[in-house]
Coordinates of C-alpha atoms in Angstrom, one line a residue:
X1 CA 7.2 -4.9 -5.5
X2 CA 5.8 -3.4 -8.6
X3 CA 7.4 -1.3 -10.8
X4 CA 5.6 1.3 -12.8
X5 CA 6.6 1.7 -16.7
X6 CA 6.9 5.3 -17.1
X7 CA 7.2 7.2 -20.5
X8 CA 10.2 8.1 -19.4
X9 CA 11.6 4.3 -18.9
X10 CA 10.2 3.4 -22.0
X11 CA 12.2 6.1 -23.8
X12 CA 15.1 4.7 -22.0
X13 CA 15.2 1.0 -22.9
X14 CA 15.1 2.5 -26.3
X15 CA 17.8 4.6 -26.2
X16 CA 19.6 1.7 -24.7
X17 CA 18.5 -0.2 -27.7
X18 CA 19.8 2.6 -30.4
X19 CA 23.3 2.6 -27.9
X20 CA 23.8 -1.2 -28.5
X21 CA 23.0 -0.7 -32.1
X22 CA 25.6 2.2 -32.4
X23 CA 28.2 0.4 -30.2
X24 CA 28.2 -2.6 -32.1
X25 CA 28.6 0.0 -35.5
X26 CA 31.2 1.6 -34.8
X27 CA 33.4 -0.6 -32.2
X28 CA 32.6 -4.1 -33.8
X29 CA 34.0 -6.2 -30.4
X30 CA 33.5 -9.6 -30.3
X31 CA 29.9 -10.6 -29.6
X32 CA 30.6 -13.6 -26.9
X33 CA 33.2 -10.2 -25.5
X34 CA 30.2 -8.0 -25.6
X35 CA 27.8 -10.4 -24.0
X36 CA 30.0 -11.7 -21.2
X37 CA 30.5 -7.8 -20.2
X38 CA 26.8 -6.8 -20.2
X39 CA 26.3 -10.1 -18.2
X40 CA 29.1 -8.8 -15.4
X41 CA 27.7 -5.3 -15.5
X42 CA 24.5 -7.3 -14.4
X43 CA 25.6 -9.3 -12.1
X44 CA 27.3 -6.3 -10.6
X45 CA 23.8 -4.1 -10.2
X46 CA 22.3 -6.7 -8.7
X47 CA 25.1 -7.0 -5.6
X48 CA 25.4 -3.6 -5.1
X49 CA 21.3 -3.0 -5.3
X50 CA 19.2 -5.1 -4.7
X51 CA 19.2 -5.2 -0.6
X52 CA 19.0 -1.2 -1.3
X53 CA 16.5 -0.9 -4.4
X54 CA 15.2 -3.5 -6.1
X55 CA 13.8 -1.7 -8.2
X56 CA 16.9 0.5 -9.6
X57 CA 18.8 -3.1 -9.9
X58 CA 16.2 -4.5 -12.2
X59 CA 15.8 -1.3 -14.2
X60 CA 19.7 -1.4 -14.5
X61 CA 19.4 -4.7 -16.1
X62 CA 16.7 -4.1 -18.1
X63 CA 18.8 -1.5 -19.5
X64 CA 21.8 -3.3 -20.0
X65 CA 19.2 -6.2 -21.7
X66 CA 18.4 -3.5 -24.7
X67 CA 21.9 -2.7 -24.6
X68 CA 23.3 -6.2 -25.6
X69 CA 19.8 -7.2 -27.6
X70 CA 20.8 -4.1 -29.7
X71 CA 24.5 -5.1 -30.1
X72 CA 23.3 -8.6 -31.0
X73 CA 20.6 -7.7 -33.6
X74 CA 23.3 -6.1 -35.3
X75 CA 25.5 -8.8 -35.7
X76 CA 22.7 -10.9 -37.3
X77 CA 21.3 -8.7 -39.1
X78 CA 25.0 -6.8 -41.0
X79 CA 26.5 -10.8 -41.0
X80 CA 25.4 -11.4 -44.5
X81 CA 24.9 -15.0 -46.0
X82 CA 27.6 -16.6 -48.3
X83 CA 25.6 -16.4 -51.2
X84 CA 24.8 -12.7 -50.8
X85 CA 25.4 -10.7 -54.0
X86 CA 27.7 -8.8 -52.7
X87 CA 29.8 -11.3 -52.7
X88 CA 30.4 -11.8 -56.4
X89 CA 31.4 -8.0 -56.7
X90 CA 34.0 -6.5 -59.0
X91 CA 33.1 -9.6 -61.4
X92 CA 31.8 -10.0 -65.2
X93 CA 28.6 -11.4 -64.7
X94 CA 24.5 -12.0 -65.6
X95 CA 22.2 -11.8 -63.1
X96 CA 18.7 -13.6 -62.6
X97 CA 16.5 -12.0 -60.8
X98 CA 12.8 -10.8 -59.8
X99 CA 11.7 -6.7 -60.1
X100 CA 11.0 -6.1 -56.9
X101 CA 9.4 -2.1 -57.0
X102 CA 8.1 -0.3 -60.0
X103 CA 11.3 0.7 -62.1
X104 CA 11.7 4.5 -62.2
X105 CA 13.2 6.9 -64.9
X106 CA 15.4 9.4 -65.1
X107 CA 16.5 12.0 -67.5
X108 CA 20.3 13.8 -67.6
X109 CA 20.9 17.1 -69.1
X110 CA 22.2 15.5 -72.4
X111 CA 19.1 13.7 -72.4
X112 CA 20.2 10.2 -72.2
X113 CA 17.5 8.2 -70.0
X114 CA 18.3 6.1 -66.7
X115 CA 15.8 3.1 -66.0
X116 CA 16.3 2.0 -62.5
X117 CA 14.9 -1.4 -61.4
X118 CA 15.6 -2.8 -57.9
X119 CA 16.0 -6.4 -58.5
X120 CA 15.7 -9.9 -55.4
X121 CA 18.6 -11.5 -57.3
X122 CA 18.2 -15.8 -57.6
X123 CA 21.0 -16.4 -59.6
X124 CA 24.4 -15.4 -60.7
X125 CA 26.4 -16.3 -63.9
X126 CA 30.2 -16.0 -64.1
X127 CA 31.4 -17.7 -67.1
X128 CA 29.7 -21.0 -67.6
X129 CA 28.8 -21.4 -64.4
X130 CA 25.9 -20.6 -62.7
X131 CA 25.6 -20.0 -59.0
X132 CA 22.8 -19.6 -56.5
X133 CA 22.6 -15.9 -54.7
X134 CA 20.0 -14.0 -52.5
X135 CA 20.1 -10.3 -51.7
X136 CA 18.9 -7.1 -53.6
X137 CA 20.6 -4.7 -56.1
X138 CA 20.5 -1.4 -58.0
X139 CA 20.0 -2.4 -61.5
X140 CA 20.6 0.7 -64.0
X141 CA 20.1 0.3 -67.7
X142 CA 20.8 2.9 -70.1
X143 CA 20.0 1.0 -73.4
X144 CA 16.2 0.4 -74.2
X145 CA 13.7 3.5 -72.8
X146 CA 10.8 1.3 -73.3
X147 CA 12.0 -1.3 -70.6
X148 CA 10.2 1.5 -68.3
X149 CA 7.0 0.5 -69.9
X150 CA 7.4 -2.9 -70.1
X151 CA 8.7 -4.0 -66.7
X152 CA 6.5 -5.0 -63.9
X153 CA 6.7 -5.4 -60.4
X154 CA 7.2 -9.6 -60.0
X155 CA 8.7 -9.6 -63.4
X156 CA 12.0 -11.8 -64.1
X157 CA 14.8 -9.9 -65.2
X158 CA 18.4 -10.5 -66.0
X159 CA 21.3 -8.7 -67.4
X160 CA 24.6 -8.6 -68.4
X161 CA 27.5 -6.3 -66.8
X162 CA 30.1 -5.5 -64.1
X163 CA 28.4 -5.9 -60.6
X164 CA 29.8 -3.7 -58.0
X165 CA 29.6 -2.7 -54.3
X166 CA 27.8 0.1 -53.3
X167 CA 29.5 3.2 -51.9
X168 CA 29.2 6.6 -50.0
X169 CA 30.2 9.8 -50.8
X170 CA 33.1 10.7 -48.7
X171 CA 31.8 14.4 -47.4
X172 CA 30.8 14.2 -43.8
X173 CA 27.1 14.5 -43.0
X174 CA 25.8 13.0 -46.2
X175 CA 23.3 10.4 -46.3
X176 CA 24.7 6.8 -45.7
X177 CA 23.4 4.9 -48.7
X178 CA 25.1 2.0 -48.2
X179 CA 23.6 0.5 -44.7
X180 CA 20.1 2.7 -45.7
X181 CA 20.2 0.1 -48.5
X182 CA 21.4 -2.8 -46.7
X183 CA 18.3 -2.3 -44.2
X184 CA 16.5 -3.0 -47.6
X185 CA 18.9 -6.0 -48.3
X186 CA 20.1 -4.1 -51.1
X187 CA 24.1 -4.7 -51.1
X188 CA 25.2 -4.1 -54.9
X189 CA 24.8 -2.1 -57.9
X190 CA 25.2 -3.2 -61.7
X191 CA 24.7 -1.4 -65.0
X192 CA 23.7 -3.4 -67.6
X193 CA 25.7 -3.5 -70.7
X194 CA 24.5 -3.1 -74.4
X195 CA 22.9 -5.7 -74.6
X196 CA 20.6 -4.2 -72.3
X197 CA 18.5 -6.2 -70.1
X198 CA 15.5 -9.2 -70.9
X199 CA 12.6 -9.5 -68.9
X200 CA 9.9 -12.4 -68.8
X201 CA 6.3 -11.9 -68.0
X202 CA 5.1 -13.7 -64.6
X203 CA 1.4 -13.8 -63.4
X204 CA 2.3 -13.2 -60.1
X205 CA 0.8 -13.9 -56.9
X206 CA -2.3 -12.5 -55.0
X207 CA -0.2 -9.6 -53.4
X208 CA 1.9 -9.2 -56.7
X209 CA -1.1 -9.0 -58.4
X210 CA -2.0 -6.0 -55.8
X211 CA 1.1 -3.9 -56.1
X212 CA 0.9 -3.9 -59.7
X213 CA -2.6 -2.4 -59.6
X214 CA -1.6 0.0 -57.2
X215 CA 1.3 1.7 -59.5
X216 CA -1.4 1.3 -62.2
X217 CA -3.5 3.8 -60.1
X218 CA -0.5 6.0 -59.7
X219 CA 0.7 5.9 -63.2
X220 CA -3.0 7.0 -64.0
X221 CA -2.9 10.1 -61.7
X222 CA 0.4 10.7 -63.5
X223 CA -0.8 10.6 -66.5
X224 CA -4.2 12.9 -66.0
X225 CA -1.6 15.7 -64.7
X226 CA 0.4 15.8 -68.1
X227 CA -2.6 15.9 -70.0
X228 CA -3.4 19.9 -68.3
X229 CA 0.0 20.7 -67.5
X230 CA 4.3 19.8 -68.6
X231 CA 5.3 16.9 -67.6
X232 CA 7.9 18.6 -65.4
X233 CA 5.5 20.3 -63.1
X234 CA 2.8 17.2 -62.9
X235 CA 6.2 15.8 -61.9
X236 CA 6.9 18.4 -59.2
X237 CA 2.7 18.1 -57.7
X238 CA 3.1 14.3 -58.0
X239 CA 6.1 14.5 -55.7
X240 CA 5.1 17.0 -53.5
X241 CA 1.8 14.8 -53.5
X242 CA 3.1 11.1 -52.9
X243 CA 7.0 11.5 -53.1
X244 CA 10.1 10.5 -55.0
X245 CA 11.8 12.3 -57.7
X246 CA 11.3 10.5 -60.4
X247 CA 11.1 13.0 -63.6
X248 CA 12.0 16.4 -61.2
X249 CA 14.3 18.9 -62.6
X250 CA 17.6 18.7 -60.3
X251 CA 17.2 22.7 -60.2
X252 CA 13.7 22.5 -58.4
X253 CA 15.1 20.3 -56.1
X254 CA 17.8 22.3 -55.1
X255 CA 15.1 25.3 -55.1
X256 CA 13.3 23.0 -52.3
X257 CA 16.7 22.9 -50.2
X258 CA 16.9 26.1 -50.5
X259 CA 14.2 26.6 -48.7
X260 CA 13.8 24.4 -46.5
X261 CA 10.7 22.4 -48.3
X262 CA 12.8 19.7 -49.8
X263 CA 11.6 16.8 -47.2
X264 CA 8.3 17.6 -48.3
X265 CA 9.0 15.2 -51.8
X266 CA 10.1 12.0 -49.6
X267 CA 7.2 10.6 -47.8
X268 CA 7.9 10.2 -44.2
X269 CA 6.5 10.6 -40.8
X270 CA 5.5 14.4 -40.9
X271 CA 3.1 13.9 -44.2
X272 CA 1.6 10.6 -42.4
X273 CA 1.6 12.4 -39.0
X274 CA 0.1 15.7 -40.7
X275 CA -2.8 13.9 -43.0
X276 CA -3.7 12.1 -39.7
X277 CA -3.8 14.8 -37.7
X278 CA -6.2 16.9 -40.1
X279 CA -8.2 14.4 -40.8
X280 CA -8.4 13.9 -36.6
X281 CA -9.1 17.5 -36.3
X282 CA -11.5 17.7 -39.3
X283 CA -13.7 14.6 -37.1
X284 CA -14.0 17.0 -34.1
X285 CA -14.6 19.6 -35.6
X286 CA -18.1 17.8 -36.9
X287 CA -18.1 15.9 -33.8
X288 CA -18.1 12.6 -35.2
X289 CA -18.4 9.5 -32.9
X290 CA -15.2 8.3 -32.3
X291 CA -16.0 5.0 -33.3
X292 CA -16.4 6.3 -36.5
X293 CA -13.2 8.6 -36.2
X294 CA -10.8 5.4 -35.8
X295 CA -11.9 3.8 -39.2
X296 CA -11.6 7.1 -41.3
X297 CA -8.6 7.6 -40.3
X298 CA -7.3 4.5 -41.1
X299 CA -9.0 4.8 -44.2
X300 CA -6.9 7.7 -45.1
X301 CA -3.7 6.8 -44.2
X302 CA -3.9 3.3 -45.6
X303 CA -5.4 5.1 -48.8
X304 CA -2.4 7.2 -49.0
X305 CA 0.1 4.3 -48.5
X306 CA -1.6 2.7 -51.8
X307 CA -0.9 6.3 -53.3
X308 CA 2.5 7.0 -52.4
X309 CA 3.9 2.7 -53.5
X310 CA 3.4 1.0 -50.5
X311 CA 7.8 1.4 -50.4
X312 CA 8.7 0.0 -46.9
X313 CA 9.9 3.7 -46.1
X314 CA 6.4 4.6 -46.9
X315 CA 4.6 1.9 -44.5
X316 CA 6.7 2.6 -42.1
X317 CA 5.6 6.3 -41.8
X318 CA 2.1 4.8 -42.2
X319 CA 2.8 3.2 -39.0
X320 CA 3.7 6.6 -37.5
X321 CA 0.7 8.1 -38.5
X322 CA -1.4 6.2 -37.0
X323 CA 0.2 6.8 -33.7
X324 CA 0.0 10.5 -34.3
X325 CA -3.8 9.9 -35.6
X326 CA -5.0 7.7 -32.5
X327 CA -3.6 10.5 -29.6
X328 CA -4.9 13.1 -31.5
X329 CA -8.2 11.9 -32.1
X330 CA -8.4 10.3 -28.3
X331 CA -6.9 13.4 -27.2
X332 CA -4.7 10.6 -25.4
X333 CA -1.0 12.1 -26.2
X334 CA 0.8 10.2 -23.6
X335 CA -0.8 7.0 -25.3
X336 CA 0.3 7.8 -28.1
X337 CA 4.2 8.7 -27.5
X338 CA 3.8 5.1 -25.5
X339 CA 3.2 3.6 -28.9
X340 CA 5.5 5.7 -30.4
X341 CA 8.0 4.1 -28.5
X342 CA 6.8 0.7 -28.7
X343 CA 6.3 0.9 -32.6
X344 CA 10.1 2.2 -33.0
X345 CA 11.7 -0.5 -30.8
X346 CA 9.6 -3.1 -32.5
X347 CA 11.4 -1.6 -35.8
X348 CA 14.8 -1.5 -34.5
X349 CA 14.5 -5.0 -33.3
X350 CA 13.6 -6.6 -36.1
X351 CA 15.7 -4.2 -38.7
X352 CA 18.5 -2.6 -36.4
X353 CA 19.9 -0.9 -39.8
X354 CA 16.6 1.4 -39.9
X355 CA 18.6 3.5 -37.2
X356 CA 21.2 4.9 -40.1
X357 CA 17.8 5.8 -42.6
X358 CA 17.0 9.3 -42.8
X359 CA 13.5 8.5 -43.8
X360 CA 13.3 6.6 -40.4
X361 CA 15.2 9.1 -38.4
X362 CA 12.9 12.5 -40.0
X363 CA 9.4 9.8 -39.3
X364 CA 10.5 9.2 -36.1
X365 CA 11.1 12.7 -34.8
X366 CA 8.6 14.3 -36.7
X367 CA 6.1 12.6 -35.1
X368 CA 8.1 12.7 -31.6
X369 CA 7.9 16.3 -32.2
X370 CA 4.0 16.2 -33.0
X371 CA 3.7 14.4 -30.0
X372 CA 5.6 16.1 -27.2
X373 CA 6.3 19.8 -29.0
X374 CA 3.1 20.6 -30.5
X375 CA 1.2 20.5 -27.7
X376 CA 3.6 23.1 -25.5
X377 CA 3.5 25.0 -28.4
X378 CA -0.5 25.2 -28.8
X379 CA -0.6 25.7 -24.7
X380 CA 1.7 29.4 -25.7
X381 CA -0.8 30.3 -28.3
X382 CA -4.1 30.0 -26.4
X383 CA -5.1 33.6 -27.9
X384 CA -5.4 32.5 -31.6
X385 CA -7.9 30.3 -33.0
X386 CA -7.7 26.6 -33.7
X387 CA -7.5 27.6 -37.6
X388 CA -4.2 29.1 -36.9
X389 CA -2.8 27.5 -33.8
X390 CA -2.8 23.9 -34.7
X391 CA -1.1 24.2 -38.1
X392 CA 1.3 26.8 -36.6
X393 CA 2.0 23.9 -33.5
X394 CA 2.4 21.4 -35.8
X395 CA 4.5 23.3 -38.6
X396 CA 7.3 24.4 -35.9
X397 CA 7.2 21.4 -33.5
X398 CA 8.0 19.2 -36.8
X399 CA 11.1 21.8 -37.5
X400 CA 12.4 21.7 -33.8
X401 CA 12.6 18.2 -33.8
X402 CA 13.6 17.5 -37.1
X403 CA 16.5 20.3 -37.3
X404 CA 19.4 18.5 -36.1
X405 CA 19.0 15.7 -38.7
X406 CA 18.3 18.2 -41.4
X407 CA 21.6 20.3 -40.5
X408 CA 23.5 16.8 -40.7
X409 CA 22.6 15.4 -43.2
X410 CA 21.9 18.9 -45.5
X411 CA 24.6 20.7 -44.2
X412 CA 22.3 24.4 -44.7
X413 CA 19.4 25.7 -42.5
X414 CA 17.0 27.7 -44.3
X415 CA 15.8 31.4 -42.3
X416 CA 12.6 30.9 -44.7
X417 CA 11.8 27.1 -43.8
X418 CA 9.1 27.8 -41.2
X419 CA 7.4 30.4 -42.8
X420 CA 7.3 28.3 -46.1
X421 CA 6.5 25.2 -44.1
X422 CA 3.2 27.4 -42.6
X423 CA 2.0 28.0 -45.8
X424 CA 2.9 24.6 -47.7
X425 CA 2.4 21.9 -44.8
X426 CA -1.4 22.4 -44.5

């Protein structure tokens, strides 16, 4: 007997996934507990169906196969190794690591400086002892301004302080930090004392090689803004452009919540999905050969992931873009919600964690909403022309979908947000 994979199936084994995922969060039982039980829920569909229905007994197991596989993933995956940094918290001690991104700068009100470097930590020294560790952190250093400058991605870097674990704010609704960084394999923070940090030239590899060119190009688009405007507002158009908030003024940002505009300075799914889109529509509108179509579009999104740091947050949207790029392009929606749903269980298999990032949450229903909203949405507006309709689809289907994580994690909804989404989206 065959058994059709429907959309709707497929969206199912991944909400089974995301259940095992959650289950295993926020019950913790006993993996060999939780695996015997899905195994007798199993067995127990397949007595009581399969005479009647094979096939509701083997999509009952299927289901409860994503079920367990989630539950199991996250076991692996939140078990950290002995040597993990984290391990070595609330200690005195001098870290040896590699820079992993491009450090990134802050300044206060009282203008003292922040230099944050995300460090892949090698080794750890507590007294006269040296020990081997693994596992990222949150290196902050408040000492030496031109470490900024001199730091580079692939760099070694070590420092002196008090290494601690990282924490949550305690408000409902706020963004969970600590697993969003633990996704990353970042699992401690440390300051670095005054004696500030030391950091050691290293050639790098091919691809370290790359991603240092690549912050060189940004860092050059930075630098061309300040030279015709403040460096505040080149900071704002170089967020809005490629994300982050590196030099922003806390009061704009808060100017963006307000609004309704502030996702608008992360990159996630809805600026991949909207730059692919556009660039879809803008090849049908010339009527170029879809042969031709695929590459471009590509081309742009894998332009703008150089742009906005290649960050993992950052390819990951990619990935969603492309999705959103290849049905729209095809005019194939239904293939692309397929791989939609393919791309995000392949994500939640190999990093179960992802499912507790905002950035992954907003990409993923962002471009769930471009896929399944937007086009109900340009079906009601038949009467106005394709100028207005598609950005006006795409605008409000991203805001249906993305609303509930929004309310959650913001705690405000802004009346203005689709209005100043129309005008700033496009």
């Amino acid at each position: 007997m065959k058994i059709k994979i429907t959309n709707l199936m497929l969206n199912c084994l991944l909400a089974f996934l995301a259940a095992g995922i959650l289950f295993a969060e926020f019950f913790a039982p006993p993996i060999k507990i939780f695996l015997l039980t899905c195994a007798g829920l199993s067995a127990v569909a397949i007595i009581l169906t399969w005479n009647k229905n094979f096939s509701i007994a083997v999509k009952i197991i299927f289901a409860i196969i994503f079920l367990a596989i989630g539950a199991f993933r996250f076991f692996s995956v939140n078990n950290l190794p002995a040597n993990d940094i984290s391990n070595f918290a609330n200690q005195s001690v001098k870290i040896f690591g590699t820079i992993r991104e491009a450090p990134q700068s802050k300044i206060f009100a009282n203008d003292l400086i922040q230099v944050k470097f995300i460090v892949d930590v090698e080794q750890v020294k507590i007294g006269d002892e040296i020990f081997s560790a693994s596992g990222g952190i949150i290196l902050n250093d408040y000492n030496q301004t031109e470490n900024l400058i001199l730091a580079r991605i692939g760099d070694k870097i070590s420092a002196n302080g008090n290494l601690k674990l990282l924490t949550n704010y305690n408000n409902p609704g706020q963004i969970d930090n600590v697993t969003r960084n633990k996704a990353n394999k970042i699992t401690a923070r440390l300051s670095a004392d005054k004696s500030g940090i030391e950091i050691t030239e290293v050639e790098g590899n091919f691809f370290i090689k790359f991603l240092r060119q690549v912050e060189k190009i940004r860092e050059h688009y930075k630098t061309e803004m300040q030279k015709v405007m403040s460096a505040e507002d080149a900071a704002a158009i170089f967020a809005m452009l490629f994300g982050g908030y590196a030099g922003l003024n806390p009061e704009l940002v808060t100017e963006f919540q307000t609004t309704g505009i502030v996702h608008i300075l992360s990159v996630s799914g809805s600026h991949m999905s909207l730059i692919a889109a556009a660039t879809a529509f803008f090849c049908l509108f010339f009527k170029i050969p879809k042969q031709i179509t695929i590459f471009v579009g590509i081309f742009v999104i894998f332009t703008y992931t150089i742009l906005s740091g290649m960050l993992p947050q950052v390819i990951r949207s990619a990935a969603m873009g492309i999705l959103i790029f290849t049905g729209t392009a095809f005019k194939m929606e239904s293939l692309g919600s397929r791989l939609l749903t393919f791309t995000a269980l392949a994500m939640l298999i190999n990093q179960p964690l992802l499912i507790f990032d905002i950035s992954f949450q907003l990409s993923f229903s962002s471009t769930a909403g471009l896929m399944y909203i937007a086009p109900k949405i340009r079906s009601r507006l038949k009467n106005l022309p394709n100028f207005f309709k598609l950005p006006i689809s795409m605008v409000l289907a991203v805001q249906i979908a993305s609303l509930p994580i929004i309310i959650w994690y913001f705690n405000q909804v802004s009346l203005s947000s689709v209005l100043a989404n129309i005008f700033v989206m496009p």
